[in-house]
Amino acid sequence: MREFPLSHGELQALAERYPTPFYIYDERAMRENMRRFKDAFSIFPKFTEYFAVKACPNPYILRVLESEGCGGDCSSMAELILCERSGITGRRIMFTSNDTPAQEFVYAAGLGAVINFDDITHVDFAREALGGTLPGTVCFRYNPGPLKEGGNSIIGKPEEAKYGLTREQMIEGYRKCAALGVSHFGLHTMVASNELNPDFFVDTARIVFDLVLEVKERTGVRIEFVDLGGGVGIPYMPGQKEVDLRYVAREIRKLYDSMIVPAGLDPLEICFECGRPITGPFGYLVSRAIHEKHIYREYIGLDACMADLMRPGMYGAYHEITVSGKENAPKDYVYDVTGSLCENCDKFAVQRPLPKIDIGDLVIIHDAGAHGRAMGFNYNGKLRAGELLLRPDGTVVQIRRRETLDDYFATLDFSGLDDFKA
């Protein structure tokens, strides 16, 4: 578990300025981590990390990552606009969506983004939306089906997932787009989420490289880049090990040298679209204990709830919890740590050994920098938390304010309610 970057006193002072709950991200740690990530894959002729915007869709975070050379992986209009406003445009955007509305293809093409088709029928759909033309660069998302064993509860088994094209559809797609004048091609797959086995990613590269060779042999199309997806996990639980990216890069490089180079397809750009390992360990949800309950179990109630961080309630996911100022205290109490949502799954921890928690204590939920605030929602009329950024010089800036009741009611029109007859 990564140590929280502020002292107890610093956090107390911060919580006076910004009432809990709030997210806080460590900019210095994110920058250092991004540099390590890129350095691991510097053994390839060209490497690009397209940060998965859905993991942490805040323009300040995107601006930080853009300055470290990241592109953006987008799957919606809003994410495209976030990238655009953050200075990520053109070839630095990978637009990978599914069931995509026509206007999103148009906007992505207008930005010069790489269009990554999720289905063979999307070629004609996008072509019609774009006035009878296709972008000069396109990509197809490959679903290897039973070729890729594994999967998990987040993304599912490949043969059961809604994403991507079959192998024969991939061949058909490249032939069709080449005939329509497309001159630059990529190949993409995404078959895991939060995976900690490094060999999983090496095996994915082998499957993708094999298809690159088959596409060249059967269609004459030269693939210029492969996007191996994301899915790199982080060690949420004690005892888990982070993925050794240098090992992954070395083993993929061996496949590259034995498969891609002899086929005359070097240089081939290697891409990833990771989100979780880029920002996940460097974001924290800070909350305050406001209730305790003593029935069949001991409960601590926080002023945050599942609407602020849904992963534990939705997936049963584990997040480390520390109590500010009590980091070294014995964990001699066992609690369910809960929120106020009207759902029994609204629990951040179940039967978790922790120090004694007193009302008013600041409670820190770790590894919340990806798929945390991004997955927030408004059920029960809950207002989503704000976001803070800890700068390298130690200052803290607010990068998203907490929602208000006015925000929640903004889309409702009360003006005619008095005259409305039910």
Coordinates of C-alpha atoms in Angstrom, one line a residue:
M1 CA 0.0 0.0 0.0
R2 CA 1.3 3.4 -0.9
E3 CA 1.7 5.8 2.0
F4 CA -0.7 8.8 2.0
P5 CA 1.3 11.9 0.9
L6 CA 0.0 14.3 3.6
S7 CA 0.7 14.3 7.3
H8 CA -2.2 14.1 9.8
G9 CA -1.9 17.8 10.5
E10 CA -1.8 18.7 6.8
L11 CA -4.9 16.6 6.1
Q12 CA -6.8 18.1 9.0
A13 CA -6.0 21.6 7.7
L14 CA -7.1 20.6 4.2
A15 CA -10.4 19.2 5.5
E16 CA -11.1 22.6 7.1
R17 CA -10.8 24.2 3.6
Y18 CA -12.6 21.5 1.7
P19 CA -15.3 19.6 3.6
T20 CA -15.2 15.8 3.2
P21 CA -15.7 13.7 1.3
F22 CA -13.2 14.6 -1.4
Y23 CA -10.8 12.9 -3.8
I24 CA -7.1 14.0 -3.8
Y25 CA -4.5 13.0 -6.4
D26 CA -0.7 13.1 -6.0
E27 CA 0.7 14.8 -9.2
R28 CA 4.3 14.1 -8.5
A29 CA 3.7 10.4 -8.0
M30 CA 1.6 10.2 -11.2
R31 CA 4.3 11.9 -13.2
E32 CA 7.1 9.6 -11.8
N33 CA 4.9 6.6 -12.5
M34 CA 4.2 7.7 -16.1
R35 CA 7.9 8.1 -16.7
R36 CA 8.5 4.6 -15.4
F37 CA 5.8 3.2 -17.6
K38 CA 7.2 4.8 -20.7
D39 CA 10.7 3.8 -19.9
A40 CA 9.8 0.2 -19.6
F41 CA 8.6 0.1 -23.2
S42 CA 11.3 2.4 -24.6
I43 CA 13.0 -0.8 -26.0
F44 CA 10.5 -0.6 -28.9
P45 CA 11.0 1.6 -32.0
K46 CA 7.9 3.5 -31.1
F47 CA 5.6 3.3 -28.1
T48 CA 2.4 5.3 -27.1
E49 CA 0.3 5.1 -24.0
Y50 CA -3.3 6.3 -24.6
F51 CA -4.5 7.0 -21.1
A52 CA -8.0 5.6 -20.6
V53 CA -10.0 8.8 -20.0
K54 CA -12.8 6.9 -18.4
A55 CA -10.6 6.0 -15.5
C56 CA -10.1 9.6 -14.3
P57 CA -11.9 12.1 -16.6
N58 CA -10.6 15.3 -15.3
P59 CA -8.9 17.8 -17.6
Y60 CA -6.3 18.8 -15.0
I61 CA -5.2 15.1 -14.7
L62 CA -5.3 14.8 -18.5
R63 CA -3.1 17.9 -18.9
V64 CA -0.6 16.5 -16.5
L65 CA -0.4 13.2 -18.4
E66 CA -0.4 15.0 -21.8
S67 CA 2.7 16.9 -20.6
E68 CA 4.3 13.5 -19.9
G69 CA 3.6 12.3 -23.5
C70 CA 0.3 10.5 -23.0
G71 CA -2.4 10.3 -25.6
G72 CA -6.0 9.7 -24.7
D73 CA -8.2 6.6 -25.2
C74 CA -11.8 7.8 -25.6
S75 CA -15.2 6.1 -25.8
S76 CA -17.7 8.9 -25.9
M77 CA -18.3 12.5 -27.0
A78 CA -17.6 13.9 -23.6
E79 CA -14.3 12.1 -23.4
L80 CA -13.3 13.4 -26.8
I81 CA -14.1 16.9 -25.7
L82 CA -12.1 16.5 -22.5
C83 CA -9.1 15.4 -24.5
E84 CA -9.5 18.3 -26.9
R85 CA -9.8 20.8 -24.1
S86 CA -6.7 19.3 -22.4
G87 CA -4.5 19.6 -25.5
I88 CA -4.8 16.0 -26.7
T89 CA -5.8 16.0 -30.3
G90 CA -5.2 14.3 -33.7
R91 CA -3.4 11.0 -33.8
R92 CA -2.9 11.2 -30.0
I93 CA -6.6 10.2 -29.5
M94 CA -7.7 6.6 -29.9
F95 CA -11.5 6.6 -30.3
T96 CA -12.6 3.1 -29.2
S97 CA -16.4 3.1 -28.6
N98 CA -19.2 0.6 -29.2
D99 CA -22.8 1.1 -30.3
T100 CA -21.4 4.5 -31.4
P101 CA -23.8 7.4 -32.4
A102 CA -23.1 8.9 -35.8
Q103 CA -22.2 12.4 -34.4
E104 CA -19.4 10.9 -32.3
F105 CA -17.7 9.4 -35.3
V106 CA -18.0 12.8 -37.0
Y107 CA -16.5 14.6 -34.0
A108 CA -13.7 12.1 -33.6
A109 CA -12.8 12.4 -37.3
G110 CA -12.9 16.1 -37.0
L111 CA -10.3 15.9 -34.3
G112 CA -8.1 13.7 -36.5
A113 CA -8.5 10.9 -34.0
V114 CA -7.7 7.2 -34.8
I115 CA -11.1 5.6 -35.4
N116 CA -11.1 2.1 -33.8
F117 CA -14.1 0.2 -35.2
D118 CA -15.8 -2.2 -32.8
D119 CA -17.9 -4.0 -35.5
I120 CA -17.7 -4.7 -39.2
T121 CA -21.0 -2.9 -39.7
H122 CA -19.6 0.3 -38.3
V123 CA -17.5 0.9 -41.4
D124 CA -20.5 1.7 -43.6
F125 CA -22.2 3.4 -40.7
A126 CA -19.3 5.8 -40.2
R127 CA -18.7 6.2 -43.9
E128 CA -22.3 7.4 -44.3
A129 CA -22.0 9.7 -41.3
L130 CA -18.8 11.2 -42.7
G131 CA -20.3 12.0 -46.1
G132 CA -19.2 8.9 -48.0
T133 CA -15.5 8.9 -46.9
L134 CA -13.4 7.2 -44.3
P135 CA -10.5 8.6 -42.3
G136 CA -7.0 8.0 -43.6
T137 CA -6.2 5.8 -40.6
V138 CA -8.5 3.2 -39.1
C139 CA -8.2 0.4 -36.6
F140 CA -10.3 -2.7 -35.8
R141 CA -10.9 -4.2 -32.4
Y142 CA -10.2 -7.9 -32.3
N143 CA -12.2 -10.3 -30.1
P144 CA -10.1 -13.5 -30.0
G145 CA -13.0 -15.5 -28.5
P146 CA -11.8 -18.9 -27.1
L147 CA -8.3 -18.3 -28.3
K148 CA -7.8 -16.1 -25.2
E149 CA -8.6 -18.0 -22.1
G150 CA -9.5 -16.1 -18.9
G151 CA -11.5 -13.0 -18.5
N152 CA -13.0 -11.8 -15.2
S153 CA -16.2 -10.3 -13.8
I154 CA -15.3 -6.8 -15.0
I155 CA -14.9 -7.5 -18.7
G156 CA -16.0 -11.1 -19.0
K157 CA -14.8 -14.0 -21.2
P158 CA -13.9 -12.8 -24.7
E159 CA -16.4 -15.1 -26.3
E160 CA -19.1 -13.7 -24.1
A161 CA -18.1 -10.1 -24.4
K162 CA -20.0 -7.6 -26.7
Y163 CA -16.8 -6.1 -27.9
G164 CA -14.8 -6.5 -31.2
L165 CA -14.7 -8.5 -34.4
T166 CA -14.1 -12.2 -35.1
R167 CA -10.9 -13.2 -36.9
E168 CA -12.7 -13.5 -40.3
Q169 CA -14.5 -10.2 -39.8
M170 CA -11.1 -8.6 -39.1
I171 CA -9.8 -9.8 -42.5
E172 CA -12.9 -8.6 -44.2
G173 CA -12.7 -5.2 -42.5
Y174 CA -9.1 -4.6 -43.7
R175 CA -9.9 -5.6 -47.2
K176 CA -13.0 -3.4 -47.4
C177 CA -11.3 -0.4 -45.9
A178 CA -8.3 -0.8 -48.2
A179 CA -10.6 -0.9 -51.2
L180 CA -12.3 2.3 -50.0
G181 CA -9.0 4.1 -50.0
V182 CA -7.8 3.9 -46.4
S183 CA -4.0 3.8 -46.3
H184 CA -3.0 3.5 -42.7
F185 CA -4.1 0.7 -40.4
G186 CA -3.9 -0.4 -36.8
L187 CA -5.1 -3.5 -34.8
H188 CA -6.5 -3.4 -31.3
T189 CA -7.6 -5.8 -28.6
M190 CA -8.8 -5.5 -25.0
V191 CA -9.5 -8.7 -23.2
A192 CA -8.9 -8.1 -19.5
S193 CA -9.3 -5.7 -16.7
N194 CA -7.3 -5.4 -13.5
E195 CA -5.1 -8.3 -14.4
L196 CA -2.0 -8.9 -12.3
N197 CA -0.4 -11.9 -14.2
P198 CA 2.3 -10.3 -16.4
D199 CA 2.3 -13.3 -18.8
F200 CA -1.3 -12.6 -19.7
F201 CA -0.2 -9.5 -21.6
V202 CA 2.6 -11.3 -23.3
D203 CA 0.2 -13.9 -24.5
T204 CA -2.1 -11.2 -25.8
A205 CA 0.8 -9.7 -27.8
R206 CA 1.5 -13.2 -29.3
I207 CA -2.2 -13.5 -30.4
V208 CA -2.1 -10.0 -31.9
F209 CA 1.2 -10.4 -33.7
D210 CA -0.1 -13.6 -35.2
L211 CA -3.1 -11.8 -36.6
V212 CA -0.8 -9.0 -37.9
L213 CA 1.0 -11.6 -39.9
E214 CA -2.2 -13.2 -41.2
V215 CA -3.6 -9.8 -42.2
K216 CA -0.5 -9.1 -44.3
E217 CA -0.6 -12.5 -45.9
R218 CA -4.3 -12.6 -46.8
T219 CA -5.0 -8.9 -47.6
G220 CA -1.7 -7.2 -48.3
V221 CA -2.5 -4.7 -45.6
R222 CA 0.5 -3.7 -43.4
I223 CA -0.5 -3.0 -39.9
E224 CA 1.4 0.1 -38.6
F225 CA 0.5 0.0 -35.0
V226 CA -1.0 -2.5 -32.5
D227 CA -2.9 -1.4 -29.4
L228 CA -2.6 -4.2 -26.8
G229 CA -5.4 -2.6 -24.7
G230 CA -5.2 -1.9 -21.0
G231 CA -6.2 -4.2 -18.2
V232 CA -3.0 -3.9 -16.2
G233 CA -4.0 -4.3 -12.6
I234 CA -2.8 -2.8 -9.4
P235 CA -2.2 -4.5 -6.1
Y236 CA -5.3 -3.4 -4.1
M237 CA -4.9 -6.2 -1.5
P238 CA -2.0 -6.8 0.9
G239 CA 0.4 -9.4 -0.5
Q240 CA -0.4 -8.7 -4.1
K241 CA 2.4 -7.7 -6.4
E242 CA 2.3 -5.0 -9.0
V243 CA 2.8 -6.0 -12.7
D244 CA 6.5 -6.0 -13.6
L245 CA 6.2 -3.8 -16.7
R246 CA 9.9 -4.3 -17.6
Y247 CA 9.3 -8.0 -17.7
V248 CA 6.2 -7.6 -19.9
A249 CA 8.1 -5.3 -22.3
R250 CA 11.1 -7.6 -22.6
E251 CA 9.0 -10.7 -23.2
I252 CA 6.9 -8.8 -25.9
R253 CA 10.1 -7.6 -27.4
K254 CA 11.2 -11.2 -27.8
L255 CA 8.0 -12.0 -29.7
Y256 CA 8.5 -8.8 -31.8
D257 CA 12.0 -9.9 -32.8
S258 CA 10.9 -13.5 -33.6
M259 CA 7.6 -12.7 -35.4
I260 CA 7.4 -9.0 -36.6
V261 CA 11.0 -8.4 -37.6
P262 CA 11.5 -11.5 -39.9
A263 CA 8.2 -10.6 -41.6
G264 CA 9.5 -7.3 -42.7
L265 CA 6.9 -5.4 -40.6
D266 CA 9.4 -3.6 -38.4
P267 CA 8.9 -0.8 -37.2
L268 CA 5.6 -1.6 -35.6
E269 CA 4.3 0.8 -33.0
I270 CA 3.3 -0.7 -29.7
C271 CA 0.5 1.0 -27.8
F272 CA -1.3 0.5 -24.5
E273 CA -4.4 2.2 -23.2
C274 CA -4.0 1.8 -19.5
G275 CA -5.8 3.9 -17.0
R276 CA -5.8 2.0 -13.6
P277 CA -2.0 1.6 -13.3
I278 CA -1.4 5.2 -14.3
T279 CA -3.6 7.0 -11.8
G280 CA -5.1 4.4 -9.6
P281 CA -2.5 4.1 -6.8
F282 CA -2.2 7.9 -6.6
G283 CA -5.7 8.9 -5.8
Y284 CA -7.4 8.8 -2.4
L285 CA -11.0 9.2 -1.2
V286 CA -11.0 11.1 2.1
S287 CA -14.0 10.9 4.3
R288 CA -15.0 11.5 7.9
A289 CA -16.5 9.1 10.4
I290 CA -19.9 10.5 11.4
H291 CA -21.7 7.6 13.0
E292 CA -21.1 4.3 14.8
K293 CA -23.6 1.5 15.3
H294 CA -23.4 -1.5 17.6
I295 CA -25.8 -4.3 16.7
Y296 CA -24.9 -7.8 15.4
R297 CA -21.7 -6.2 14.0
E298 CA -19.8 -3.1 14.7
Y299 CA -20.4 -0.4 12.1
I300 CA -18.6 2.9 11.2
G301 CA -20.6 5.2 9.0
L302 CA -18.8 7.7 6.8
D303 CA -19.9 10.9 5.1
A304 CA -19.0 9.2 1.8
C305 CA -21.0 6.4 0.3
M306 CA -21.1 4.0 -2.6
A307 CA -22.2 6.9 -4.8
D308 CA -18.7 8.3 -4.3
L309 CA -16.8 5.0 -4.8
M310 CA -18.9 2.1 -6.2
R311 CA -16.2 -0.5 -6.7
P312 CA -16.5 -2.2 -3.3
G313 CA -20.3 -2.4 -3.5
M314 CA -20.5 -3.3 -7.2
Y315 CA -17.6 -5.8 -7.5
G316 CA -16.8 -6.6 -3.9
A317 CA -13.5 -4.9 -4.6
Y318 CA -11.0 -4.4 -1.8
H319 CA -9.5 -1.0 -1.0
E320 CA -7.1 -0.4 1.8
I321 CA -8.4 1.9 4.6
T322 CA -6.3 3.9 7.0
V323 CA -7.3 6.3 9.7
S324 CA -5.4 9.5 9.6
G325 CA -3.2 9.9 12.7
K326 CA -3.7 6.3 13.7
E327 CA -1.6 4.6 11.0
N328 CA 0.6 2.9 13.6
A329 CA -2.2 2.0 16.1
P330 CA -3.1 -1.6 16.6
K331 CA -5.9 -3.0 14.4
D332 CA -7.8 -4.4 17.3
Y333 CA -11.4 -3.5 16.2
V334 CA -13.4 -5.2 13.4
Y335 CA -15.8 -3.0 11.5
D336 CA -18.1 -2.9 8.5
V337 CA -17.3 0.6 7.1
T338 CA -20.5 1.9 5.5
G339 CA -22.1 4.9 3.7
S340 CA -25.6 6.3 3.8
L341 CA -27.1 4.9 0.6
C342 CA -30.3 2.9 0.9
E343 CA -28.5 -0.3 -0.3
N344 CA -27.0 -2.9 2.0
C345 CA -24.1 -3.3 -0.5
D346 CA -23.1 0.3 0.4
K347 CA -20.0 -0.9 2.3
F348 CA -16.4 0.2 1.7
A349 CA -15.1 -2.7 3.9
V350 CA -16.7 -5.8 5.5
Q351 CA -15.4 -7.2 8.7
R352 CA -12.1 -5.2 8.4
P353 CA -9.6 -5.1 11.2
L354 CA -8.9 -1.4 11.9
P355 CA -7.8 0.8 14.7
K356 CA -10.5 2.1 17.0
I357 CA -12.4 4.8 14.9
D358 CA -13.8 7.7 16.8
I359 CA -16.5 10.1 15.5
G360 CA -14.8 12.9 13.5
D361 CA -11.8 10.8 12.5
L362 CA -10.6 11.3 8.9
V363 CA -10.7 8.0 7.0
I364 CA -8.6 7.5 3.9
I365 CA -9.6 5.0 1.2
H366 CA -6.6 4.1 -0.9
D367 CA -6.0 3.2 -4.6
A368 CA -9.1 5.3 -5.6
G369 CA -7.4 7.2 -8.4
A370 CA -9.0 5.2 -11.2
H371 CA -12.7 4.3 -11.7
G372 CA -13.5 6.1 -8.5
R373 CA -15.0 9.6 -8.9
A374 CA -15.5 8.6 -12.5
M375 CA -18.1 6.0 -11.6
G376 CA -19.9 8.3 -9.2
F377 CA -23.7 8.6 -9.4
N378 CA -26.7 10.4 -7.9
Y379 CA -28.9 7.6 -6.6
N380 CA -30.8 8.7 -3.5
G381 CA -30.0 12.3 -4.5
K382 CA -26.4 11.9 -3.4
L383 CA -24.0 14.7 -4.4
R384 CA -20.8 13.6 -5.9
A385 CA -17.5 14.5 -4.2
G386 CA -15.1 17.1 -5.4
E387 CA -11.5 16.6 -6.5
L388 CA -8.2 18.1 -5.4
L389 CA -4.7 17.9 -6.8
L390 CA -1.6 17.9 -4.7
R391 CA 1.0 19.7 -6.7
P392 CA 4.7 18.8 -6.6
D393 CA 5.5 22.0 -4.6
G394 CA 3.1 20.9 -1.9
T395 CA 0.2 23.2 -2.7
V396 CA -3.3 21.9 -3.2
V397 CA -5.7 23.1 -5.9
Q398 CA -9.3 22.2 -6.4
I399 CA -9.8 20.7 -9.8
R400 CA -13.5 19.9 -9.5
R401 CA -15.8 21.3 -6.9
R402 CA -18.3 19.2 -5.0
E403 CA -21.7 19.0 -6.5
T404 CA -24.5 21.1 -5.0
L405 CA -28.3 20.6 -4.8
D406 CA -28.6 23.2 -7.5
D407 CA -26.5 21.0 -9.8
Y408 CA -28.7 18.0 -8.9
F409 CA -31.9 19.9 -9.8
A410 CA -30.5 21.7 -12.8
T411 CA -32.1 19.5 -15.4
L412 CA -35.6 19.6 -13.8
D413 CA -38.1 22.3 -14.7
F414 CA -40.1 23.3 -11.6
S415 CA -41.7 26.3 -13.3
G416 CA -44.9 24.6 -14.4
L417 CA -45.3 22.3 -11.4
D418 CA -47.8 24.4 -9.5
D419 CA -50.2 24.3 -12.6
F420 CA -49.5 20.6 -13.3
K421 CA -52.6 18.4 -12.7
A422 CA -51.7 14.8 -11.8

